[in-house]
Amino acid sequence: MKKDKQYKLDIIPGIIIAIFAIFYMSKISGIRVFKSLGATPLTNHFIPWLWGGSMLALSLWLIIRGILKYRKLKALNALPEGESLFAALWEKREVIFSFIALALYVGFMDSIGFVITTCIYTFVQILILTPVNKWGKNFIPALITAIIAGFLLFYIFRVMLNVLLPVGIFGFGL
């Protein structure tokens, strides 16, 4: 029953994800359509619309599920008393911190560069998902994993797949 009482944990993330989905879908029209040799109904807008539409549909499902839980609790007169929004969000802090870390990763990638931001993001994400009492024990392995992952991803994308990556302030990625 405890899970049923946490209707806010469905409604709030659903609203946030819906906002992100709408913002994402509003940017799709800015993608230039690649004119290929043959005619196809699928352009380079298809996958972004598919992802954005899926994200919006799933966020709406979260909102509906939260509202249904709320109505069920209200009908049973079992609404939790004194449950604060902050307490409900703090229970999902890993998710919130992960979104913040991802936004910072994307935001700083052009100015700092792919390799450095990937190493920092991977390290921070490992720490976010590790219980705080184990940080001391996992600090060095997390740092080593982040550095290896950053350079390995750079090698795969830049050297093997020939994908241009942001070089940033130190010029890595030439």
PDB file of N, CA, C and O in Angstrom, residues 12 19 22 50 83 94-95 109-110 114 116 147:
ATOM      1  N   ILE A  12       4.618  14.072 -10.711  1.00  0.00           N
ATOM      2  CA  ILE A  12       5.685  15.072 -10.885  1.00  0.00           C
ATOM      3  C   ILE A  12       6.678  14.664 -11.974  1.00  0.00           C
ATOM      4  O   ILE A  12       6.939  15.453 -12.887  1.00  0.00           O
ATOM      5  N   ILE A  19       7.208  17.921 -20.282  1.00  0.00           N
ATOM      6  CA  ILE A  19       7.781  19.217 -20.679  1.00  0.00           C
ATOM      7  C   ILE A  19       9.020  18.996 -21.540  1.00  0.00           C
ATOM      8  O   ILE A  19       9.192  19.637 -22.589  1.00  0.00           O
ATOM      9  N   ILE A  22       7.931  17.740 -25.028  1.00  0.00           N
ATOM     10  CA  ILE A  22       7.379  18.818 -25.862  1.00  0.00           C
ATOM     11  C   ILE A  22       8.491  19.727 -26.364  1.00  0.00           C
ATOM     12  O   ILE A  22       8.527  20.108 -27.541  1.00  0.00           O
ATOM     13  N   LEU A  50       9.581   9.734 -33.348  1.00  0.00           N
ATOM     14  CA  LEU A  50       9.259   8.475 -32.677  1.00  0.00           C
ATOM     15  C   LEU A  50       9.679   8.525 -31.206  1.00  0.00           C
ATOM     16  O   LEU A  50       8.898   8.187 -30.314  1.00  0.00           O
ATOM     17  N   GLU A  83       2.724  14.482   3.997  1.00  0.00           N
ATOM     18  CA  GLU A  83       3.764  14.058   3.064  1.00  0.00           C
ATOM     19  C   GLU A  83       4.181  15.263   2.233  1.00  0.00           C
ATOM     20  O   GLU A  83       3.401  15.805   1.481  1.00  0.00           O
ATOM     21  N   GLU A  94      18.408  10.077  -6.794  1.00  0.00           N
ATOM     22  CA  GLU A  94      19.338   9.571  -7.805  1.00  0.00           C
ATOM     23  C   GLU A  94      18.865   9.940  -9.206  1.00  0.00           C
ATOM     24  O   GLU A  94      19.669  10.306 -10.064  1.00  0.00           O
ATOM     25  N   VAL A  95      17.576   9.859  -9.429  1.00  0.00           N
ATOM     26  CA  VAL A  95      17.017  10.197 -10.734  1.00  0.00           C
ATOM     27  C   VAL A  95      17.179  11.699 -11.007  1.00  0.00           C
ATOM     28  O   VAL A  95      17.595  12.102 -12.101  1.00  0.00           O
ATOM     29  N   MET A 109      29.656  20.095 -23.047  1.00  0.00           N
ATOM     30  CA  MET A 109      30.421  19.292 -23.988  1.00  0.00           C
ATOM     31  C   MET A 109      31.088  20.133 -25.078  1.00  0.00           C
ATOM     32  O   MET A 109      32.246  19.899 -25.417  1.00  0.00           O
ATOM     33  N   ASP A 110      30.390  21.118 -25.632  1.00  0.00           N
ATOM     34  CA  ASP A 110      30.987  21.934 -26.693  1.00  0.00           C
ATOM     35  C   ASP A 110      32.168  22.754 -26.191  1.00  0.00           C
ATOM     36  O   ASP A 110      33.183  22.872 -26.870  1.00  0.00           O
ATOM     37  N   PHE A 114      34.549  16.542 -25.687  1.00  0.00           N
ATOM     38  CA  PHE A 114      33.922  15.243 -25.485  1.00  0.00           C
ATOM     39  C   PHE A 114      34.646  14.406 -24.445  1.00  0.00           C
ATOM     40  O   PHE A 114      34.032  13.849 -23.536  1.00  0.00           O
ATOM     41  N   ILE A 116      36.863  15.037 -21.976  1.00  0.00           N
ATOM     42  CA  ILE A 116      36.869  15.501 -20.586  1.00  0.00           C
ATOM     43  C   ILE A 116      35.475  15.441 -19.981  1.00  0.00           C
ATOM     44  O   ILE A 116      35.292  14.946 -18.862  1.00  0.00           O
ATOM     45  N   ILE A 147      37.770   7.296 -16.716  1.00  0.00           N
ATOM     46  CA  ILE A 147      38.828   7.667 -17.674  1.00  0.00           C
ATOM     47  C   ILE A 147      38.892   6.665 -18.818  1.00  0.00           C
ATOM     48  O   ILE A 147      38.960   7.049 -19.996  1.00  0.00           O
TER      49      ILE A 147
END
